[in-house]
Tab-separated table of C-alpha atoms in Angstrom:
chain	number	residue	atom	x	y	z
C	1	MET	CA	0.084	0.106	0.026
C	2	TYR	CA	1.266	3.344	-0.970
C	3	LYS	CA	0.393	6.749	0.455
C	4	LYS	CA	0.282	9.305	-2.309
C	5	ILE	CA	1.822	12.711	-1.264
C	6	ASN	CA	2.435	16.003	-3.207
C	7	THR	CA	5.002	18.583	-2.980
C	8	PRO	CA	5.558	21.069	-1.518
C	9	LEU	CA	5.553	19.157	1.767
C	10	ILE	CA	3.549	20.739	4.442
C	11	ASP	CA	3.601	20.021	8.239
C	12	GLU	CA	0.231	18.251	8.034
C	13	VAL	CA	1.523	15.795	5.734
C	14	ILE	CA	4.781	15.263	7.341
C	15	LYS	CA	3.137	14.570	10.757
C	16	GLU	CA	1.118	11.780	9.112
C	17	LEU	CA	4.294	9.924	7.483
C	18	LYS	CA	5.901	7.136	9.617
C	19	ALA	CA	9.053	5.247	9.206
C	20	GLY	CA	8.236	2.192	6.887
C	21	ASP	CA	5.567	4.070	4.844
C	22	ASN	CA	5.878	3.461	1.107
C	23	VAL	CA	4.951	6.719	-0.594
C	24	LEU	CA	4.400	7.979	-4.198
C	25	ILE	CA	5.568	11.554	-4.571
C	26	THR	CA	4.101	13.912	-7.183
C	27	GLY	CA	5.202	17.407	-7.761
C	28	LYS	CA	8.478	19.427	-8.028
C	29	ILE	CA	11.518	18.266	-6.366
C	30	TYR	CA	15.186	19.610	-6.586
C	31	THR	CA	18.169	17.685	-7.018
C	32	ALA	CA	21.366	18.556	-5.389
C	33	ARG	CA	24.656	16.496	-4.418
C	34	ASP	CA	27.940	17.342	-2.524
C	35	ALA	CA	29.063	20.358	-4.610
C	36	ALA	CA	25.788	22.068	-4.770
C	37	HIS	CA	25.199	21.657	-1.040
C	38	LYS	CA	28.682	23.146	-0.371
C	39	ARG	CA	27.889	26.179	-2.518
C	40	MET	CA	24.397	26.610	-0.869
C	41	ILE	CA	25.973	26.686	2.659
C	42	GLU	CA	28.824	28.832	1.554
C	43	SER	CA	26.188	31.467	0.179
C	44	LEU	CA	24.259	31.275	3.567
C	45	ASN	CA	27.496	31.699	5.476
C	46	ASN	CA	28.291	34.716	3.407
C	47	GLY	CA	24.755	36.425	3.916
C	48	GLN	CA	23.676	35.619	0.582
C	49	GLU	CA	20.331	34.098	-0.669
C	50	LEU	CA	20.026	30.667	-2.108
C	51	PRO	CA	19.553	30.370	-5.855
C	52	ILE	CA	16.334	28.373	-5.071
C	53	ASP	CA	13.643	28.649	-2.264
C	54	ILE	CA	13.826	25.531	-0.322
C	55	LYS	CA	11.056	26.266	2.027
C	56	ASP	CA	8.674	23.209	2.162
C	57	GLN	CA	10.637	21.570	-0.623
C	58	VAL	CA	12.260	18.128	-1.318
C	59	ILE	CA	15.977	17.658	-2.447
C	60	TYR	CA	16.750	14.544	-4.085
C	61	TYR	CA	20.509	13.366	-3.727
C	62	VAL	CA	21.127	12.679	-7.343
C	63	GLY	CA	23.327	13.700	-10.157
C	64	PRO	CA	21.027	12.728	-13.394
C	65	CYS	CA	22.738	11.084	-16.468
C	66	PRO	CA	22.205	13.098	-19.650
C	67	ALA	CA	18.937	12.217	-21.440
C	68	LYS	CA	18.965	9.947	-24.443
C	69	PRO	CA	16.756	11.125	-27.445
C	70	GLY	CA	13.109	10.786	-26.545
C	71	GLN	CA	13.863	10.879	-22.654
C	72	VAL	CA	13.413	13.691	-20.287
C	73	VAL	CA	16.537	12.670	-18.112
C	74	GLY	CA	18.867	9.706	-18.013
C	75	SER	CA	19.283	7.325	-15.314
C	76	CYS	CA	18.804	9.063	-11.846
C	77	GLY	CA	19.487	6.828	-8.887
C	78	PRO	CA	20.201	8.003	-5.425
C	79	THR	CA	23.538	8.855	-4.157
C	80	THR	CA	24.742	8.240	-0.535
C	81	SER	CA	23.165	10.681	1.726
C	82	GLY	CA	25.710	10.882	4.380
C	83	ARG	CA	27.875	13.098	2.131
C	84	MET	CA	25.338	15.930	2.595
C	85	ASP	CA	25.180	15.508	6.266
C	86	ALA	CA	27.416	18.359	7.239
C	87	TYR	CA	25.241	20.680	5.288
C	88	THR	CA	21.746	19.332	5.930
C	89	PRO	CA	20.823	20.749	9.435
C	90	LYS	CA	21.403	24.300	8.239
C	91	LEU	CA	19.148	23.685	5.169
C	92	LEU	CA	16.484	22.026	7.536
C	93	GLU	CA	16.628	25.047	9.634
C	94	ILE	CA	15.851	27.521	6.848
C	95	GLY	CA	12.847	25.286	5.585
C	96	LEU	CA	13.751	22.154	3.813
C	97	LYS	CA	11.239	19.471	4.496
C	98	GLY	CA	12.321	16.501	2.720
C	99	MET	CA	15.224	14.614	1.427
C	100	ILE	CA	15.501	11.493	-0.959
C	101	GLY	CA	18.704	9.484	-0.964
C	102	LYS	CA	20.027	6.311	0.331
C	103	GLY	CA	22.044	5.272	3.411
C	104	TYR	CA	22.418	6.209	6.911
C	105	ARG	CA	21.870	9.932	8.391
C	106	ASN	CA	23.999	11.184	11.224
C	107	LYS	CA	22.778	12.082	14.751
C	108	ASP	CA	22.685	15.745	14.017
C	109	VAL	CA	20.705	15.431	10.796
C	110	VAL	CA	18.081	13.173	12.719
C	111	GLU	CA	17.963	15.775	15.524
C	112	ALA	CA	17.522	18.665	13.133
C	113	MET	CA	14.808	16.700	11.415
C	114	MET	CA	12.756	16.417	14.496
C	115	LYS	CA	13.335	19.996	15.620
C	116	TYR	CA	12.214	21.540	12.161
C	117	HIS	CA	9.677	18.684	11.117
C	118	ALA	CA	11.151	16.985	8.202
C	119	VAL	CA	11.337	13.416	6.566
C	120	TYR	CA	14.065	11.421	4.925
C	121	PHE	CA	12.996	9.145	2.148
C	122	THR	CA	15.006	6.281	0.651
C	123	ALA	CA	14.903	5.643	-3.089
C	124	ILE	CA	16.123	2.234	-4.274
C	125	GLY	CA	19.748	2.367	-5.379
C	126	GLY	CA	20.478	0.563	-8.710
C	127	ALA	CA	17.066	1.414	-10.011
C	128	GLY	CA	17.940	4.713	-11.710
C	129	ALA	CA	16.797	3.786	-15.067
C	130	LEU	CA	13.417	2.958	-13.662
C	131	LEU	CA	13.204	5.920	-11.490
C	132	SER	CA	13.928	8.263	-14.409
C	133	GLU	CA	10.587	7.076	-15.916
C	134	ARG	CA	8.910	8.894	-13.212
C	135	VAL	CA	10.455	12.247	-14.198
C	136	VAL	CA	8.214	13.990	-16.499
C	137	ASP	CA	10.218	17.253	-16.704
C	138	SER	CA	13.740	18.290	-15.915
C	139	LYS	CA	15.468	21.769	-16.074
C	140	VAL	CA	18.746	23.161	-14.607
C	141	VAL	CA	17.768	25.920	-12.080
C	142	ALA	CA	21.162	26.679	-10.474
C	143	TYR	CA	24.952	26.068	-10.625
C	144	GLU	CA	25.016	24.886	-14.212
C	145	ASP	CA	28.579	24.925	-14.156
C	146	LEU	CA	28.643	21.824	-11.984
C	147	GLY	CA	27.300	19.501	-14.865
C	148	PRO	CA	25.374	16.679	-13.453
C	149	GLU	CA	25.770	18.130	-9.830
C	150	ALA	CA	23.993	21.401	-11.000
C	151	ILE	CA	20.714	21.856	-9.186
C	152	HIS	CA	17.730	20.515	-11.410
C	153	LEU	CA	14.047	20.972	-10.865
C	154	PHE	CA	12.224	17.775	-11.592
C	155	THR	CA	8.579	17.381	-11.892
C	156	VAL	CA	7.801	13.808	-10.805
C	157	VAL	CA	4.681	11.706	-10.854
C	158	ASP	CA	4.283	8.793	-8.448
C	159	PHE	CA	7.955	8.754	-7.734
C	160	PRO	CA	8.406	5.682	-5.401
C	161	ALA	CA	10.157	6.028	-1.968
C	162	ILE	CA	10.166	4.679	1.491
C	163	VAL	CA	9.828	6.776	4.619
C	164	THR	CA	13.157	5.853	6.281
C	165	ILE	CA	13.385	8.447	9.131
C	166	ASP	CA	10.196	10.304	10.179
C	167	MET	CA	9.904	13.570	11.992
C	168	TYR	CA	9.652	11.766	15.354
C	169	GLY	CA	13.125	10.242	14.812
C	170	ASN	CA	11.962	6.584	14.005
C	171	ASN	CA	14.627	5.273	11.893
C	172	LEU	CA	14.441	2.106	9.863
C	173	TYR	CA	18.184	1.782	9.913
C	174	GLU	CA	17.892	1.240	13.465
C	175	THR	CA	14.686	-0.367	14.161
C	176	GLU	CA	15.026	-3.075	11.442
C	177	LYS	CA	18.619	-4.375	12.071
C	178	ASP	CA	17.567	-6.854	14.665
C	179	LYS	CA	14.707	-8.196	12.350
C	180	TYR	CA	17.118	-9.037	9.678
C	181	LYS	CA	19.908	-10.444	11.885
C	182	LYS	CA	17.473	-13.086	13.293
C	183	ARG	CA	16.636	-14.338	9.913
C	184	ASN	CA	17.941	-17.824	8.962
C	185	TYR	CA	19.076	-17.955	5.367
């Protein structure tokens, strides 16, 4: 069973999402990886505005491959989220509400998610070609010089993800370990 959610993400929706929920996301989401995150934080630290308004938005940690003829975007699988951990609490503080990636998040990120009411989604790594089929529009909106790591604005329809850490701090990377350790393979 999937919960259908739309962006921008609002607190009323985030409060209903629980770790383990399967979701289908429809709407606009930004893409950003390491280099773009570093630039955004440098801008904020220098008193400058960000090139995008992230209030109530979702950032997908991806550097999409170039589109082949007839495609909107090439393969776009998630990258490891931990590389953004140093930058994430500040972005959550100024209004970011959702992140899509893969892998663990550190304690500071989880605490900031709880404080500022945000959610972390996991997309399935290795399924980038399939995920690209859920992107119906893509355009570069900032840091074009970064190539694939530029910030893109994706329009997605029924983009599949799993709520991995909810705004209450429930974290599948912690709660599910023991369940899988006990399996007899």
